[in-house]
């Protein structure tokens, strides 16, 4: 296959081999300069981190052959660079689009054979059993979200999914002027395949073999939002995509193995979601953020083996797992937070961990002599976690789980463990409440419209902690500047000097919080900054172009006088989107490098500045606060709070 793919007499190669087996011939074709007609999802979903740079290097075009991505490709033809704002993928809704979740659950218990038959019958498309089942679970759309990210370079927060039962509109794009372009046609896979193979030309088709669309006879075209409780595959797919690296391949491989076993009637319909979640959870410890092709294939096989052994162990109990309530999905995404960023380590900007190699990190400190170095402390920590969880391999994990499941109950030990956990929770909560928590919202939108403010306020409120949010801009009639916002924040925090302050800031509010921490080093315990606007004066044009805002002369003049990179001497956690077009990621990386050189004077002693962490989130721009549900574990760990995500789970009815 490899020799055929790179044969000198061919111009393009159609890749239709299922799974990671399609990667070697695809790589060979790319290296030989052949354009790729892509009919194999795994090429990008699993191999995207390696395949896309390779295609760019060799000047090769990747042309999608599936209907949705072919539609997007057709819509963007002739579009100027920078004109694409949003991708809208349409989903038929699959076999269960008109069946409510309660009925599906009842059917899974009373007549699983009928549910199985329903899941493998598509109402619109004539496709194979696997893709038909993926359509029923909406897993195909979750995979297409990841594929769209790699094909078109669009951030995950700019890729939407809508249910369109008629399957006439195959996908849409929104441009920066808010126009929406759609590609329409009868649901027939021959057209996108034909277009991919004939591009940039079009082949004339007779009306006999290809009936025209009759808009009068066609009837209504309807749209609705997908139900995430009914289709947990979508939030799982977004989580895998934002995790990046090998997580997307594990997500795809686990699904492929699960569907194969479902089709063989070895597991229930709802178990598909369960085993994929468990495979992703298990892979967190082995996540490779910058994988080679060998890494991609290795963890693809590991995910398949994990699912197979998990199902064959007989430990999947019940056809309708209650874990897939929407509230529990939020908890699942929070648990995936430790794998979400492409950068997620104290004082580092790239963490690479594989089973056969020591974990290494790319230091963000400008004082480092060697950019790439082994982190002994990190290695020891991971070894300790592996030993504690007995989870060096999937089979070890299953063996450990099996022993726990089959062990006789020990009521006294369970009571002791519950008492210990309760005491630890209360101790952690008491310590957490000794601080004052303050949120500084974006000066342009205010706290009231901030997702971060609403989400964190609700989460902290569940454990009895109030998140104060002073109004930093005054009334709408008042002219404000960053300096006046800083004065307002300073006044709001006066009179409570006994409690140290923990600051959380978003966008321009994060910059204000950073300046307050610089001016009040003895009052601020820690800062958590979302998309901070370092060097604000240089960013005003970005705000105006992106949001159409106009800054007053006073605001501009004030911004010119402000320090570009405030010197924060307390521990700081910065969360920054990889695709931030307002405040570039490189500014946070520069601030991290500068931070390594700062020192803090305490009497006659001199200490290195507090711990720095940079969390780089792949697939997000300036709206990085939307990743908070996936990053809540890091937020609670940084502030040493009780596990808010676990507490919320316990409170769910």
XYZ file of C-alpha atoms in Angstrom:
653
model
C 0.000 0.000 0.000
C 2.836 2.377 0.791
C 4.435 1.775 -2.618
C 1.102 2.332 -4.371
C 0.492 5.544 -2.432
C 3.755 7.101 -3.556
C 3.750 5.737 -7.105
C 5.218 8.268 -9.506
C 2.326 8.035 -12.010
C -0.439 9.141 -9.588
C -1.330 12.750 -8.764
C -3.767 12.230 -5.902
C -4.370 9.458 -3.389
C -7.763 8.535 -1.956
C -7.261 7.366 1.640
C -10.178 5.180 2.667
C -8.532 2.610 4.938
C -10.310 2.426 8.293
C -8.338 3.243 11.437
C -4.667 4.046 11.976
C -3.743 1.461 9.337
C -4.348 4.285 6.884
C -1.587 6.448 8.351
C 1.547 4.845 6.789
C 0.324 5.042 3.152
C -1.023 8.545 3.788
C 2.341 9.683 5.136
C 4.102 8.070 2.169
C 1.783 9.863 -0.266
C 2.338 13.225 1.436
C 6.117 12.810 1.388
C 5.857 11.993 -2.321
C 3.942 15.230 -2.909
C 0.549 13.641 -3.679
C -2.636 15.505 -2.820
C -4.824 13.566 -0.365
C -8.513 12.885 -1.003
C -9.406 12.209 2.612
C -12.046 9.566 3.321
C -10.320 8.309 6.478
C -11.198 10.287 9.593
C -8.379 8.839 11.718
C -5.789 10.480 9.486
C -6.627 13.839 11.048
C -8.467 12.948 14.249
C -5.631 10.771 15.528
C -2.775 11.878 13.294
C -3.550 15.595 12.977
C -0.675 16.785 15.209
C 1.800 14.994 12.909
C -0.011 14.940 9.541
C -0.913 18.641 9.219
C 2.660 19.969 9.667
C 3.883 17.274 7.257
C 1.351 18.300 4.590
C 2.318 21.965 4.975
C 5.994 21.083 4.710
C 5.513 19.196 1.425
C 2.964 21.617 -0.061
C 0.261 18.931 -0.172
C -3.471 19.672 -0.162
C -5.809 17.600 2.015
C -9.216 17.479 0.302
C -12.099 16.125 2.425
C -14.379 13.485 0.923
C -17.089 13.298 3.609
C -20.207 15.379 3.078
C -19.860 17.917 5.916
C -16.230 18.826 5.343
C -16.657 18.808 1.586
C -19.502 21.287 2.114
C -17.250 23.513 4.219
C -14.480 23.229 1.635
C -16.856 24.296 -1.135
C -18.152 27.220 0.934
C -14.707 28.716 1.571
C -13.533 28.580 -2.050
C -12.354 32.082 -3.000
C -12.726 33.367 0.563
C -10.008 35.889 1.537
C -7.677 34.975 4.375
C -9.123 35.954 7.738
C -12.716 36.099 6.456
C -13.883 32.884 8.157
C -15.452 33.444 11.566
C -17.398 30.285 12.417
C -18.030 26.758 11.173
C -21.512 25.242 11.549
C -21.659 21.467 11.157
C -25.106 20.008 10.531
C -26.202 16.678 11.976
C -29.202 14.649 10.893
C -29.775 13.618 14.517
C -29.442 9.956 13.606
C -31.775 7.142 14.453
C -32.862 8.559 17.816
C -33.530 12.148 16.834
C -37.287 11.781 17.441
C -37.032 9.539 20.508
C -36.679 11.091 23.954
C -33.988 9.929 26.351
C -36.436 8.418 28.836
C -37.875 6.154 26.127
C -34.378 5.139 25.029
C -33.504 4.181 28.600
C -36.674 2.156 28.992
C -35.991 0.399 25.692
C -32.405 -0.394 26.732
C -33.804 -2.336 29.690
C -37.001 -3.821 28.242
C -35.932 -4.567 24.657
C -32.173 -4.044 24.003
C -32.469 -5.900 20.672
C -34.927 -3.262 19.412
C -32.600 -0.475 20.559
C -29.729 -2.199 18.771
C -31.716 -2.457 15.541
C -32.786 1.180 15.780
C -29.184 2.367 16.309
C -28.059 0.664 13.105
C -30.763 2.111 10.845
C -30.298 5.653 9.503
C -33.362 7.692 8.499
C -31.620 9.655 5.692
C -28.317 8.152 4.588
C -27.396 4.727 3.199
C -24.152 3.967 5.036
C -22.244 1.148 6.705
C -23.183 -0.179 10.147
C -20.334 1.560 12.000
C -20.960 5.070 10.675
C -24.721 4.567 11.064
C -24.187 3.760 14.739
C -21.857 6.777 15.061
C -24.664 8.890 13.646
C -27.089 7.496 16.228
C -24.731 8.385 19.099
C -23.719 11.646 17.339
C -20.151 10.425 17.773
C -19.601 11.084 14.070
C -20.282 14.762 14.688
C -17.913 14.868 17.662
C -15.216 13.377 15.426
C -16.035 15.891 12.677
C -15.578 18.780 15.120
C -11.996 17.608 15.699
C -11.468 17.050 11.985
C -12.732 20.564 11.194
C -10.276 22.025 13.679
C -7.339 20.386 11.891
C -8.617 20.972 8.350
C -9.487 24.644 8.663
C -7.497 25.805 11.700
C -10.667 26.998 13.449
C -10.703 27.155 17.241
C -13.120 24.823 19.005
C -15.166 27.715 20.373
C -15.883 28.718 16.750
C -17.147 25.297 15.657
C -20.856 24.729 16.296
C -23.150 21.754 15.718
C -26.857 22.021 14.838
C -29.346 19.223 14.236
C -30.895 19.479 10.756
C -33.199 16.467 10.274
C -33.671 16.888 6.499
C -29.916 16.569 5.707
C -30.244 19.008 2.801
C -27.804 21.603 4.133
C -24.582 19.685 4.663
C -22.727 22.426 6.553
C -22.367 26.204 6.736
C -19.728 28.854 7.332
C -20.139 32.290 8.854
C -17.879 35.104 7.652
C -16.600 38.082 9.600
C -19.385 40.283 8.217
C -21.964 37.840 9.670
C -22.942 36.404 6.286
C -23.671 32.664 6.284
C -22.858 30.440 3.296
C -24.368 26.961 2.999
C -23.815 24.010 0.667
C -27.007 22.126 -0.187
C -27.856 18.895 -1.955
C -29.611 15.572 -1.635
C -28.069 13.275 1.001
C -25.848 11.218 -1.304
C -22.166 10.514 -0.619
C -21.355 10.298 -4.342
C -21.305 14.098 -4.717
C -18.646 14.972 -2.108
C -16.461 12.068 -3.288
C -16.823 13.197 -6.908
C -16.008 16.812 -6.032
C -12.923 15.823 -4.056
C -11.541 13.755 -6.925
C -12.342 16.339 -9.632
C -11.362 19.510 -7.721
C -10.867 22.283 -8.764
C -13.153 21.295 -11.638
C -16.727 20.041 -11.473
C -18.082 17.046 -13.389
C -21.390 17.518 -15.194
C -24.057 15.083 -14.025
C -27.307 14.381 -15.872
C -30.630 14.891 -14.161
C -31.343 11.195 -14.665
C -28.528 10.085 -12.406
C -28.562 13.159 -10.190
C -32.004 14.755 -9.615
C -32.034 18.496 -9.027
C -33.234 19.997 -5.768
C -36.842 21.145 -6.038
C -37.199 23.746 -3.299
C -40.989 23.826 -3.617
C -41.436 20.079 -3.227
C -38.636 19.749 -0.693
C -40.654 21.286 2.144
C -39.397 22.923 5.327
C -35.799 22.978 6.491
C -35.605 22.901 10.278
C -32.837 23.245 12.847
C -32.469 22.642 16.568
C -29.710 22.549 19.149
C -28.269 19.139 20.031
C -29.271 17.685 23.396
C -26.017 17.156 25.312
C -27.726 14.915 27.845
C -28.998 12.672 25.087
C -25.736 12.934 23.127
C -22.825 13.145 25.612
C -20.490 12.344 22.716
C -20.372 16.037 21.767
C -18.967 17.464 25.020
C -16.636 14.465 25.204
C -15.387 15.243 21.691
C -14.794 18.902 22.478
C -12.917 17.869 25.636
C -10.725 15.450 23.671
C -10.053 18.091 21.033
C -9.048 20.709 23.556
C -6.822 18.169 25.293
C -5.040 17.689 21.984
C -2.103 15.403 21.361
C -2.871 11.696 21.586
C -6.216 12.219 23.364
C -8.121 12.671 20.090
C -6.752 9.391 18.760
C -7.708 7.601 21.972
C -11.199 9.098 21.731
C -11.584 7.839 18.146
C -10.033 4.395 18.736
C -12.060 3.765 21.900
C -15.225 4.635 20.006
C -14.315 2.371 17.089
C -13.662 -0.590 19.379
C -16.788 0.114 21.445
C -19.019 0.308 18.370
C -17.558 -2.934 16.990
C -18.403 -4.703 20.245
C -21.848 -3.117 20.326
C -22.532 -4.330 16.776
C -21.458 -7.811 17.920
C -23.948 -7.453 20.798
C -21.233 -7.748 23.428
C -22.235 -4.500 25.154
C -25.211 -2.158 25.448
C -25.862 1.074 23.590
C -25.257 3.377 26.560
C -22.098 1.471 27.437
C -20.478 3.004 24.353
C -20.323 6.374 26.114
C -19.180 4.803 29.355
C -16.150 2.938 27.976
C -15.006 5.924 25.892
C -15.055 8.132 28.977
C -13.110 5.512 30.931
C -10.534 5.160 28.143
C -10.011 8.938 28.059
C -9.752 9.067 31.828
C -7.188 6.257 31.817
C -5.129 7.965 29.092
C -4.623 11.186 31.076
C -1.495 9.806 32.717
C 0.040 8.940 29.326
C -1.052 11.971 27.288
C 1.522 12.978 24.663
C 1.036 16.547 23.550
C 3.493 16.568 20.644
C 3.212 12.974 19.395
C 5.143 11.170 16.720
C 3.362 8.787 14.367
C 4.664 5.915 16.496
C 3.047 7.494 19.574
C -0.241 7.903 17.711
C -0.354 4.277 16.565
C 0.790 2.994 19.983
C -1.972 4.729 21.931
C -4.564 3.915 19.282
C -3.835 0.225 19.905
C -3.724 0.779 23.678
C -7.181 2.379 23.643
C -8.640 -0.494 21.646
C -7.086 -3.049 23.990
C -8.319 -1.136 27.025
C -11.924 -1.126 25.786
C -11.799 -4.763 24.717
C -10.433 -5.958 28.056
C -12.816 -3.736 29.978
C -15.868 -5.167 28.228
C -14.653 -8.758 28.331
C -13.940 -8.435 32.056
C -17.704 -8.270 32.579
C -17.542 -5.192 34.804
C -19.866 -3.007 32.761
C -23.015 -3.235 34.856
C -26.374 -2.100 33.571
C -27.486 -1.035 30.134
C -28.332 2.518 31.170
C -25.567 4.093 33.280
C -26.871 7.013 35.317
C -23.480 8.726 35.043
C -24.554 10.267 31.777
C -26.797 12.854 33.306
C -25.795 16.305 32.097
C -24.520 17.264 35.549
C -22.249 14.230 35.579
C -20.888 15.152 32.174
C -19.726 18.446 33.640
C -17.897 16.501 36.324
C -16.334 14.253 33.683
C -15.066 17.279 31.785
C -13.642 18.706 34.993
C -11.796 15.442 35.593
C -10.355 15.695 32.077
C -9.012 19.152 32.957
C -5.593 17.799 33.798
C -5.270 16.755 30.174
C -7.026 19.723 28.573
C -4.192 22.144 27.847
C -1.330 21.784 25.468
C 0.694 23.337 28.259
C -0.117 22.325 31.801
C 2.803 22.249 34.181
C 4.378 24.467 36.794
C 7.008 26.698 35.209
C 6.821 24.913 31.869
C 5.311 25.380 28.450
C 5.361 21.856 26.999
C 4.957 18.548 28.813
C 5.636 15.330 26.949
C 5.015 12.015 28.657
C 5.105 8.569 27.094
C 5.129 5.091 28.547
C 8.691 4.289 27.418
C 10.378 7.619 28.100
C 11.004 9.930 31.011
C 8.620 12.892 31.054
C 10.393 16.066 29.994
C 9.363 19.690 30.012
C 10.178 22.784 28.024
C 11.174 25.398 30.591
C 9.537 28.802 30.323
C 12.218 30.483 32.407
C 14.630 32.636 30.447
C 17.355 31.699 32.903
C 17.321 28.036 31.838
C 20.589 26.956 30.254
C 18.956 24.141 28.295
C 15.537 24.600 26.726
C 14.704 20.923 27.049
C 15.504 19.196 30.302
C 14.421 16.233 32.393
C 12.267 17.151 35.359
C 13.188 14.721 38.147
C 10.505 16.029 40.498
C 7.797 15.619 37.854
C 9.008 12.119 37.041
C 8.962 11.141 40.710
C 5.452 12.567 41.101
C 4.134 10.612 38.121
C 5.795 7.427 39.354
C 4.157 7.934 42.733
C 0.744 8.422 41.131
C 1.219 5.344 38.970
C 2.220 3.263 41.977
C -0.718 4.526 44.040
C -3.228 3.828 41.298
C -1.592 0.623 40.015
C -2.243 2.053 36.567
C 0.946 1.693 34.541
C -0.989 -0.314 31.973
C -4.630 -0.745 31.087
C -4.538 -4.383 32.208
C -3.043 -3.361 35.560
C -5.849 -0.824 35.971
C -8.509 -3.411 35.160
C -6.898 -5.930 37.512
C -6.880 -3.401 40.338
C -10.476 -2.435 39.634
C -11.530 -6.078 39.509
C -9.998 -6.769 42.922
C -11.812 -3.794 44.416
C -15.119 -4.821 42.858
C -14.843 -8.434 44.056
C -13.397 -7.756 47.506
C -15.808 -8.403 50.415
C -17.165 -5.193 51.973
C -15.418 -3.953 55.104
C -17.946 -1.743 56.907
C -15.506 -0.587 59.573
C -12.854 0.346 57.022
C -15.450 2.167 54.911
C -16.618 4.192 57.927
C -13.018 5.065 58.794
C -12.333 6.165 55.237
C -15.493 8.280 55.158
C -14.499 9.927 58.462
C -10.993 10.607 57.185
C -12.307 12.105 53.938
C -14.803 14.278 55.825
C -12.125 15.551 58.198
C -9.804 16.353 55.291
C -12.616 18.173 53.490
C -13.512 20.278 56.544
C -9.865 21.122 57.225
C -9.340 22.186 53.612
C -12.538 24.230 53.654
C -11.586 26.026 56.864
C -8.224 26.998 55.397
C -9.798 28.134 52.123
C -12.268 30.428 53.920
C -9.421 32.304 55.601
C -8.906 34.247 52.357
C -10.936 36.849 50.537
C -11.717 35.986 46.911
C -12.089 38.877 44.487
C -12.960 38.835 40.770
C -11.846 41.596 38.382
C -13.926 41.351 35.222
C -13.148 42.624 31.744
C -13.528 46.400 31.692
C -15.323 46.266 28.342
C -18.095 43.796 29.232
C -18.227 44.051 33.035
C -18.772 41.314 35.595
C -22.446 40.807 34.907
C -21.827 39.434 31.392
C -18.795 37.377 32.348
C -19.068 33.599 32.088
C -16.063 33.293 34.412
C -17.761 35.383 37.105
C -21.002 33.428 36.923
C -19.351 30.020 36.819
C -16.807 30.638 39.592
C -19.319 32.463 41.775
C -21.691 29.502 41.593
C -18.928 26.941 42.121
C -17.373 28.700 45.120
C -20.805 29.466 46.527
C -21.486 25.741 46.748
C -18.752 25.466 49.403
C -19.734 28.653 51.202
C -17.138 31.011 49.685
C -18.219 34.412 48.372
C -16.560 35.757 45.234
C -16.590 39.558 45.466
C -16.773 41.444 42.179
C -16.347 45.227 42.512
C -17.708 47.372 39.678
C -14.445 48.706 38.264
C -15.864 51.039 35.594
C -18.479 53.015 37.527
C -21.701 54.172 35.874
C -22.035 54.148 32.106
C -21.909 57.964 32.032
C -18.503 58.073 33.671
C -15.330 58.013 31.624
C -13.015 55.356 32.977
C -9.441 54.297 32.410
C -7.366 51.378 33.609
C -5.881 53.610 36.300
C -9.314 54.618 37.607
C -10.323 50.942 37.586
C -7.237 50.154 39.674
C -8.153 52.951 42.102
C -11.681 51.561 42.370
C -10.364 48.071 43.087
C -7.953 49.430 45.703
C -10.737 51.278 47.526
C -13.019 48.231 47.378
C -10.357 46.124 49.117
C -9.658 48.568 51.928
C -10.796 47.865 55.485
C -10.274 44.093 55.552
C -6.531 43.855 55.991
C -6.724 40.762 58.204
C -7.619 38.417 55.356
C -5.131 37.890 52.509
C -6.603 38.379 49.051
C -6.863 35.888 46.238
C -7.433 37.648 42.927
C -9.074 36.225 39.821
C -9.107 38.388 36.707
C -10.302 38.105 33.114
C -8.916 39.952 30.070
C -8.382 43.653 30.907
C -9.594 42.874 34.433
C -6.723 40.381 34.733
C -4.327 43.197 33.833
C -5.859 45.388 36.564
C -5.551 42.493 39.038
C -1.889 42.065 38.076
C -1.197 45.763 38.699
C -2.916 45.573 42.095
C -0.793 42.550 43.029
C 2.328 44.463 41.993
C 1.377 47.453 44.146
C 0.242 45.363 47.147
C 2.594 42.354 47.401
C 1.939 41.798 51.114
C -1.848 41.696 50.730
C -2.198 39.348 47.768
C -1.758 35.628 48.389
C -2.250 34.337 44.813
C -3.559 35.481 41.418
C -5.409 33.464 38.760
C -5.442 35.284 35.410
C -7.563 34.429 32.354
C -6.347 35.867 29.034
C -4.414 38.747 30.665
C -3.863 41.747 28.389
C -0.156 42.308 28.997
C 1.252 45.425 27.292
C -2.294 46.742 26.951
C -1.436 49.865 24.946
C -0.293 47.697 22.031
C -3.554 45.673 22.051
C -6.158 48.426 21.709
C -6.196 48.117 17.918
C -6.898 44.386 18.238
C -9.930 45.103 20.431
C -11.242 47.664 17.961
C -10.859 45.398 14.937
C -12.359 42.351 16.666
C -15.191 43.900 18.689
C -15.730 47.291 17.054
C -15.150 49.159 20.335
C -13.839 52.737 20.432
C -11.493 53.851 23.188
C -11.500 57.426 24.452
C -8.419 59.592 24.178
C -8.137 59.505 27.965
C -8.167 55.689 27.976
C -5.478 55.554 25.279
C -3.279 58.122 26.993
C -3.588 56.298 30.303
C -2.742 52.934 28.715
C 0.501 54.386 27.357
C 1.646 55.193 30.907
C 1.031 51.713 32.351
C 3.683 49.044 32.872
C 3.430 46.456 30.109
C 4.337 43.514 32.329
C 3.582 44.096 36.038
C 5.983 42.489 38.499
C 3.885 40.009 40.475
C 5.755 38.385 43.329
C 3.095 36.042 44.664
C 2.228 32.660 43.085
C 0.403 33.164 39.789
C -1.554 30.932 37.419
C -2.086 32.204 33.870
C -4.601 30.569 31.494
C -4.135 31.650 27.891
C -5.705 30.504 24.621
C -3.336 29.263 21.953
C -5.330 31.103 19.258
C -5.780 34.419 21.116
C -5.876 37.179 18.489
C -6.483 39.957 21.023
C -3.689 39.320 23.514
C -1.139 36.980 21.876
C 0.055 33.958 23.814
C 3.653 35.090 23.309
C 3.024 37.942 25.774
C 2.197 35.495 28.568
C 5.242 33.427 27.635
C 7.373 36.576 27.809
C 5.887 37.456 31.201
C 6.691 33.945 32.439
C 10.300 34.342 31.350
C 10.578 37.725 33.045
C 9.043 36.320 36.231
C 11.926 33.912 36.714
C 14.233 36.864 37.291
C 12.127 38.610 39.915
C 12.904 38.317 43.602
C 11.011 39.182 46.730
C 12.575 40.983 49.685
C 11.445 39.839 53.141
C 13.472 41.584 55.805
C 17.078 40.586 55.339
C 16.269 37.492 53.279
C 15.820 37.280 49.541
C 13.560 34.630 48.008
C 12.786 33.600 44.492
C 9.394 34.840 43.395
C 6.366 32.596 43.950
C 5.456 29.686 41.709
C 4.369 30.448 38.130
C 2.109 28.311 35.999
C 1.034 28.813 32.417
C -1.903 26.819 31.087
C -2.006 27.062 27.297
C -5.373 25.891 25.971
C -5.368 24.579 22.426
C -8.299 25.554 20.214
C -9.347 28.639 22.174
C -8.863 32.328 21.538
C -9.431 35.274 23.877
C -12.581 33.657 25.289
C -10.504 31.195 27.280
C -12.822 31.558 30.274
C -15.154 29.091 28.542
C -12.584 26.386 29.372
C -13.166 26.841 33.116
C -15.463 23.796 33.417
C -12.613 21.694 32.010
C -9.992 23.492 34.130
C -11.770 23.551 37.485
C -9.494 20.865 38.888
C -6.483 23.113 38.266
C -8.239 26.115 39.801
C -9.025 24.203 43.001
C -5.554 22.661 43.155
C -3.831 26.035 42.732
C -5.831 27.653 45.534
C -5.769 24.438 47.608
C -9.555 24.420 47.805
C -11.693 21.408 48.611
C -12.458 19.554 45.396
C -15.264 21.771 44.134
C -15.991 19.451 41.211
C -16.405 16.435 43.517
C -18.479 18.455 45.954
C -20.806 19.503 43.148
C -21.164 15.879 42.093
C -22.153 14.854 45.609
C -24.821 17.558 45.694
C -26.446 16.491 42.408
C -29.833 14.826 42.975
